[in-house]
CSV table of C-alpha atoms in Angstrom, one decimal:
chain,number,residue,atom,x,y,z
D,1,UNK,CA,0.0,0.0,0.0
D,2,UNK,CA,1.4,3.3,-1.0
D,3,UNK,CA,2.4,5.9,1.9
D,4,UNK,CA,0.6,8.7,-0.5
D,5,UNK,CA,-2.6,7.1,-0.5
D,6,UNK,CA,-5.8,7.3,1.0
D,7,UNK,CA,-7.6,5.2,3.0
D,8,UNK,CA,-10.6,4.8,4.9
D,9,UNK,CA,-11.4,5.8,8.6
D,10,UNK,CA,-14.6,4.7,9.0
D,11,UNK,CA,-16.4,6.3,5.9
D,12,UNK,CA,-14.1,9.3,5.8
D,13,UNK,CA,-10.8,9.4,3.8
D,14,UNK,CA,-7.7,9.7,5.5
D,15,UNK,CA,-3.8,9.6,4.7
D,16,UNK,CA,-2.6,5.8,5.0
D,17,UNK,CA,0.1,7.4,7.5
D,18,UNK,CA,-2.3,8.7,9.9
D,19,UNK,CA,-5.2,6.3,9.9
D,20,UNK,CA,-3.3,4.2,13.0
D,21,UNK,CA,-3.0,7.4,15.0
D,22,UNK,CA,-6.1,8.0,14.8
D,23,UNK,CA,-7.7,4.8,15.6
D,24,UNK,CA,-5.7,4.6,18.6
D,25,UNK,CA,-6.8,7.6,19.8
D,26,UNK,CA,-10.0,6.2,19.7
D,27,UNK,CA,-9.0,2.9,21.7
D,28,UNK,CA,-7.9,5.5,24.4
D,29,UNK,CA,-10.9,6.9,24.7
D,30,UNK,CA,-12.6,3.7,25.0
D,31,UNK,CA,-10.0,1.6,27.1
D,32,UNK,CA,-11.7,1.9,30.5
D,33,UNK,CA,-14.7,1.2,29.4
D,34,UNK,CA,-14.2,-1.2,26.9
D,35,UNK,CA,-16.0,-4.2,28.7
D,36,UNK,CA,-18.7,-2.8,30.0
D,37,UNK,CA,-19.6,-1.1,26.4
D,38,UNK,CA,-19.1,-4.4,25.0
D,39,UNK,CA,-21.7,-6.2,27.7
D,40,UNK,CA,-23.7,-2.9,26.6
D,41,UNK,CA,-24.1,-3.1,22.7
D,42,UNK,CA,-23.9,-6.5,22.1
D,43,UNK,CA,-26.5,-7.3,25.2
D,44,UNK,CA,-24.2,-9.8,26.1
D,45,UNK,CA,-24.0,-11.7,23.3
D,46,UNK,CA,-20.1,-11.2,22.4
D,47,UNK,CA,-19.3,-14.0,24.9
D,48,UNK,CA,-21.3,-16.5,22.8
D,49,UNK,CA,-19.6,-15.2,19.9
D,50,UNK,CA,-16.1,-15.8,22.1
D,51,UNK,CA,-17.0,-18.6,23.7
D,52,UNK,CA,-17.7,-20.3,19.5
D,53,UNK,CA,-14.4,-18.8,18.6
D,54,UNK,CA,-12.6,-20.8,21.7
D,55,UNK,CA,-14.6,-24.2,20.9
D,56,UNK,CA,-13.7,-24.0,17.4
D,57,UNK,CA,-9.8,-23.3,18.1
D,58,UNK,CA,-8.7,-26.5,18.8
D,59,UNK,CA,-6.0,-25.4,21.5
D,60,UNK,CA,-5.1,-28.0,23.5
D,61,UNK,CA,-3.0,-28.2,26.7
D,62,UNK,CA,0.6,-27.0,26.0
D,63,UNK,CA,-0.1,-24.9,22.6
D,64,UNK,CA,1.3,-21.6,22.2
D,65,UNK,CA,-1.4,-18.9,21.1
D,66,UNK,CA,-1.2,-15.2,20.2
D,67,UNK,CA,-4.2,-13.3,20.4
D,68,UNK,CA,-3.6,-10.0,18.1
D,69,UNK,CA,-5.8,-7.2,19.0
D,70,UNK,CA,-6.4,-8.8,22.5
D,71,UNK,CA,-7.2,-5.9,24.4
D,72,UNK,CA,-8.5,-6.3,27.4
D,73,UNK,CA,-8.4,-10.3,27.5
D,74,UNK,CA,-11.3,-12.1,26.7
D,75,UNK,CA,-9.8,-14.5,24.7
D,76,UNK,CA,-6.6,-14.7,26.3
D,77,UNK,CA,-7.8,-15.8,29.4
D,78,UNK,CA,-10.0,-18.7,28.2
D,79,UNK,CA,-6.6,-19.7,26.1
D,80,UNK,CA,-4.8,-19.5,29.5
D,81,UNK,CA,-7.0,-21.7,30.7
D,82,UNK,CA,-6.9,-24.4,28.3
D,83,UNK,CA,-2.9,-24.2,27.5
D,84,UNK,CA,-2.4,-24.2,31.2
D,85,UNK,CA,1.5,-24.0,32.5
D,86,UNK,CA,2.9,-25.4,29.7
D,87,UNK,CA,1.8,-23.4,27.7
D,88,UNK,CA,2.0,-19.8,26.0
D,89,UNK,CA,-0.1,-17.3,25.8
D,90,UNK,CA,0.8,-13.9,24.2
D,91,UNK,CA,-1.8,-11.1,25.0
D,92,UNK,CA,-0.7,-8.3,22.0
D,93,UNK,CA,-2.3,-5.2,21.0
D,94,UNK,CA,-1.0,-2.5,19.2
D,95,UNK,CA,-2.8,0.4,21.5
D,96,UNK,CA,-0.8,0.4,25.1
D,97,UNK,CA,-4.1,1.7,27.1
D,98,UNK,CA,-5.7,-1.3,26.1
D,99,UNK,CA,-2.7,-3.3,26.7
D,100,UNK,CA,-2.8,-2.3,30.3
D,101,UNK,CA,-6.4,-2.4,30.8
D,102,UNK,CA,-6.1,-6.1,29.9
D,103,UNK,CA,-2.7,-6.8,31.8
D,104,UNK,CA,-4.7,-5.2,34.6
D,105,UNK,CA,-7.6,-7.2,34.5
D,106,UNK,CA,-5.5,-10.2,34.3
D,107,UNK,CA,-3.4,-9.7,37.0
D,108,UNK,CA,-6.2,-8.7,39.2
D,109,UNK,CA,-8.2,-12.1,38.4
D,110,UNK,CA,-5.1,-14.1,39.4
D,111,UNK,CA,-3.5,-14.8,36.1
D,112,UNK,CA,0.2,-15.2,35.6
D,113,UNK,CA,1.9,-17.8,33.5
D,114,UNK,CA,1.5,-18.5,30.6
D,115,UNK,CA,0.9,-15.1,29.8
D,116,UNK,CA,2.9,-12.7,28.2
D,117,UNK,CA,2.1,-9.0,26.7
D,118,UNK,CA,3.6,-7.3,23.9
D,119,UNK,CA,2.5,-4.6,22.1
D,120,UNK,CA,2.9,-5.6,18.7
D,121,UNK,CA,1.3,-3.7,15.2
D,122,UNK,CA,-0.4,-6.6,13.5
D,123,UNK,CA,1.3,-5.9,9.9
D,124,UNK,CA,4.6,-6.3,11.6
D,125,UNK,CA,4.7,-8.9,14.3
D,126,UNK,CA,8.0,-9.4,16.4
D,127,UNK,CA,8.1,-12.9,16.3
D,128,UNK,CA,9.6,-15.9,14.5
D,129,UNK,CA,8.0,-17.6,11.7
D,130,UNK,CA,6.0,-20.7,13.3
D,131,UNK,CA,6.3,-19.6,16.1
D,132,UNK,CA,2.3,-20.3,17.2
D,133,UNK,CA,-0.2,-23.3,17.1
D,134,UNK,CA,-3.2,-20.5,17.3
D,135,UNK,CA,-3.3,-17.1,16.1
D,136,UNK,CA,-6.7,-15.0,16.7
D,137,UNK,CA,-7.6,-11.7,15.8
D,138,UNK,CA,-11.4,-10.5,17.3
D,139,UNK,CA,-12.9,-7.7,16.7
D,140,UNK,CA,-9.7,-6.1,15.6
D,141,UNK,CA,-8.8,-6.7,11.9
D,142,UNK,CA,-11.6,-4.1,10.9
D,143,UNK,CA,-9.4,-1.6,12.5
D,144,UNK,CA,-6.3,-2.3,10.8
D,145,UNK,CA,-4.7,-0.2,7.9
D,146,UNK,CA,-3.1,-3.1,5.5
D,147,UNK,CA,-5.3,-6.3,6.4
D,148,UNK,CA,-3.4,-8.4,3.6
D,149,UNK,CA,-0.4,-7.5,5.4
D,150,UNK,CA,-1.3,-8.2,8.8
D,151,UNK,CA,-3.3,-11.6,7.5
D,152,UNK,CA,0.6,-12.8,5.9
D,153,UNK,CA,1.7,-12.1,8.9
D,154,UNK,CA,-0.5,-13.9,11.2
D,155,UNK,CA,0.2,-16.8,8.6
D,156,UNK,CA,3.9,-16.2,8.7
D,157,UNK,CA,4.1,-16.8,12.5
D,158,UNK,CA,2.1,-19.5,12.7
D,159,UNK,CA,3.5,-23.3,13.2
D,160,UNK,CA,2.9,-25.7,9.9
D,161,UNK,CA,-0.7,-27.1,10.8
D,162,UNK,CA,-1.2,-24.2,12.9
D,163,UNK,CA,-4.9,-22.5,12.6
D,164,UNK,CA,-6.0,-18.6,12.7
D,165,UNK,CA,-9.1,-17.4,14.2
D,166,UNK,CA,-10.6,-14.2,12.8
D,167,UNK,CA,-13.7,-13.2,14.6
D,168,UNK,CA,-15.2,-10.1,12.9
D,169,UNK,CA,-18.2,-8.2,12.7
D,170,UNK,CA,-19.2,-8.7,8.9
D,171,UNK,CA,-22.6,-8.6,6.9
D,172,UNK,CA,-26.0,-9.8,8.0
D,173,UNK,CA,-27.6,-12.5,5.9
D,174,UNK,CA,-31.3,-11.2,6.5
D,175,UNK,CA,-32.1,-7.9,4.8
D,176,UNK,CA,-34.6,-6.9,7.3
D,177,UNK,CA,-32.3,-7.7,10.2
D,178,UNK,CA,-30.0,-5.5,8.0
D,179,UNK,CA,-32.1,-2.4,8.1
D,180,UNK,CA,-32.7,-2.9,11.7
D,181,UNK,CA,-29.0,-3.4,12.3
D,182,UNK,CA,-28.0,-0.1,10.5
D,183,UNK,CA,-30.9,2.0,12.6
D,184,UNK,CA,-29.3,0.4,15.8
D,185,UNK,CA,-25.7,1.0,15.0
D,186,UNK,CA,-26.1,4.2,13.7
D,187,UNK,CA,-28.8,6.0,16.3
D,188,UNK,CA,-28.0,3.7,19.3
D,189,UNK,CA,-24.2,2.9,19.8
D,190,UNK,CA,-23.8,7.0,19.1
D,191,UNK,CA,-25.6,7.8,21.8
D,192,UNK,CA,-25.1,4.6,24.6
D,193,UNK,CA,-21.3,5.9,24.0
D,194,UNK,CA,-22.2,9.8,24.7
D,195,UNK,CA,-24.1,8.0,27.7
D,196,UNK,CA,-21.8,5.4,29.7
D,197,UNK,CA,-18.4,6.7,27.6
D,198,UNK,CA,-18.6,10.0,26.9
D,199,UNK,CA,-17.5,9.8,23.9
D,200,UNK,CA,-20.3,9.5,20.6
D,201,UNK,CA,-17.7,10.1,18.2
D,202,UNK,CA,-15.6,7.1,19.0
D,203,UNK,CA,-18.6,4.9,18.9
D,204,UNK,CA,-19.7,6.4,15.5
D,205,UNK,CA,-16.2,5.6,14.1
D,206,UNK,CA,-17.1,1.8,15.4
D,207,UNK,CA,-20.5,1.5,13.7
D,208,UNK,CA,-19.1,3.3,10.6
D,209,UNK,CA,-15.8,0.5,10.2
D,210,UNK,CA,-18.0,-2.3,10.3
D,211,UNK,CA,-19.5,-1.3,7.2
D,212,UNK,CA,-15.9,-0.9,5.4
D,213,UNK,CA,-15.5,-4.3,6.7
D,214,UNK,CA,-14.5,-6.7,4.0
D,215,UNK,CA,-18.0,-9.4,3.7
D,216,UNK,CA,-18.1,-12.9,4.5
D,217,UNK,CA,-16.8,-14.4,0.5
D,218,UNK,CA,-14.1,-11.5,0.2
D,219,UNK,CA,-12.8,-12.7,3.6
D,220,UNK,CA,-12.4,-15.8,2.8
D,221,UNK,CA,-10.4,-15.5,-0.1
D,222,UNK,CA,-8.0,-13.0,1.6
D,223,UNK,CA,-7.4,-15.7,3.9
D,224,UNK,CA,-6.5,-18.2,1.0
D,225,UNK,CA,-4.3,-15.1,-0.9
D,226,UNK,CA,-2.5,-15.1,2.8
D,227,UNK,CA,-1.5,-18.4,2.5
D,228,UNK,CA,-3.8,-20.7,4.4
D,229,UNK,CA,-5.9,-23.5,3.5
D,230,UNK,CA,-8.8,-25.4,4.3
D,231,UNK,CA,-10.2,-21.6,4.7
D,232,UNK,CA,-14.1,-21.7,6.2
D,233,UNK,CA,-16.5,-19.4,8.0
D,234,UNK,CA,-18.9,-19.9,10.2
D,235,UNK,CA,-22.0,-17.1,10.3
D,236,UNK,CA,-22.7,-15.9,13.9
D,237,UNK,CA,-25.8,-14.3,14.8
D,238,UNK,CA,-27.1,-14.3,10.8
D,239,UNK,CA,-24.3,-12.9,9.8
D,240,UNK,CA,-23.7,-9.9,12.2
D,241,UNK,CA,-20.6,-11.7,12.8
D,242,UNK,CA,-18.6,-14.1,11.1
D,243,UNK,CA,-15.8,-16.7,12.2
D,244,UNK,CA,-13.2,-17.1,9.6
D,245,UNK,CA,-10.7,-20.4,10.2
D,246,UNK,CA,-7.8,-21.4,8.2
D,247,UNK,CA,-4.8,-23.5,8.4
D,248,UNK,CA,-1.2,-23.0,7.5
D,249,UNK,CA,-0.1,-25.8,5.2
């Protein structure tokens, strides 16, 4: 991707160079109340959406996972809890006010080892290749600048056999629920994030980079361009979200 380009922030245009600036600025608005916004929008429902991404992992006792775009630990913790001490978890994100919200929260709920947290920019991870038996990404990709980048990456760190999770918001199957969906995210989330964050403007920014969100089908084959295989994706909540799997070969 050319530095002299545009590209999108939300469904404004921005210089390439200062579209991670300013998505972090909004992740440090957000950061301390991350969660409970979360628990908030979704009425709950994210942690059926995580709990599907986990089940369909297939981390075992004694991988080694990175979750990208971890935050405040969701995923992580669930992964500490299967790999267990001989394991590896690495908690990364590229904001550091998220970062710390989720080292926090981990810290403060009595988790240690296996976890370990880096703050790493997805397109340019500072780690070996195959390195991981599980890479995930959730609820992150959306906000990165060069998603084929970061996607070869992922791939490029994972172990032969190894499998990457994406878990992203991405298009509704049902065009009524569709309509509906729109009138929440774009009246609602606005103004619950004036309300319990305030901050509308961030919120709006969320609603608005769903929509530039890649769909389900062009998904799948960025995953396959990447370098994976066996690429599949698994529609969550009729589409609001999707799963995407793949393996490296």
């Amino acid at each position: 991707m050319s530095q002299d380009s545009n590209t999108h922030f939300g469904f404004s245009q921005v210089p390439v160079e200062q579209k991670q600036a300013k998505v972090g600025a909004v992740f440090d608005s957000v950061a301390r109340r991350y969660d409970a916004m979360n628990d908030l929008m979704s009425f709950g429902v994210h942690r059926m959406w995580k709990r599907f991404t986990i089940a369909k992992s297939g981390v075992r006792k004694g991988y080694s996972v990175l979750d990208i775009a971890g935050g405040t630990g969701d995923l992580s913790r669930k992964f500490a809890d299967i790999v267990g001490p001989e394991g590896r978890v690495v908690l990364a994100d590229i904001n550091a006010s998220m970062l710390e919200v989720g080292r926090t929260r981990m810290l403060n709920e009595g988790y240690a080892a296996p976890l370990e947290y880096v703050q790493a920019n997805a397109e340019k991870l500072p780690f070996p290749e195959d390195s991981f038996d599980c890479v995930s990404i959730a609820f992150g990709l959306r906000n990165v600048t060069d998603k084929d980048a970061a996607l070869a990456e992922m791939c490029r760190v994972l172990k032969p056999g190894g499998r990457l999770l994406v878990l992203e918001f991405s298009k509704p199957q049902n065009p009524l629920l569709a309509k509906m969906y729109d009138a929440y995210s774009f009246k609602a989330l606005p103004m619950m994030g004036k309300l319990v964050a305030q901050d509308s403007d961030s919120y709006k920014y969320l609603a608005e980079s769903i929509r530039m969100h890649p769909d389900q089908e062009t998904m799948l084959g960025m995953l396959q361009t990447a370098g994976l295989s066996l690429c599949k994706y698994y529609n969550l909540s009729d589409g609001i979200v999707a799963l995407h799997t793949g393996i490296k070969a």
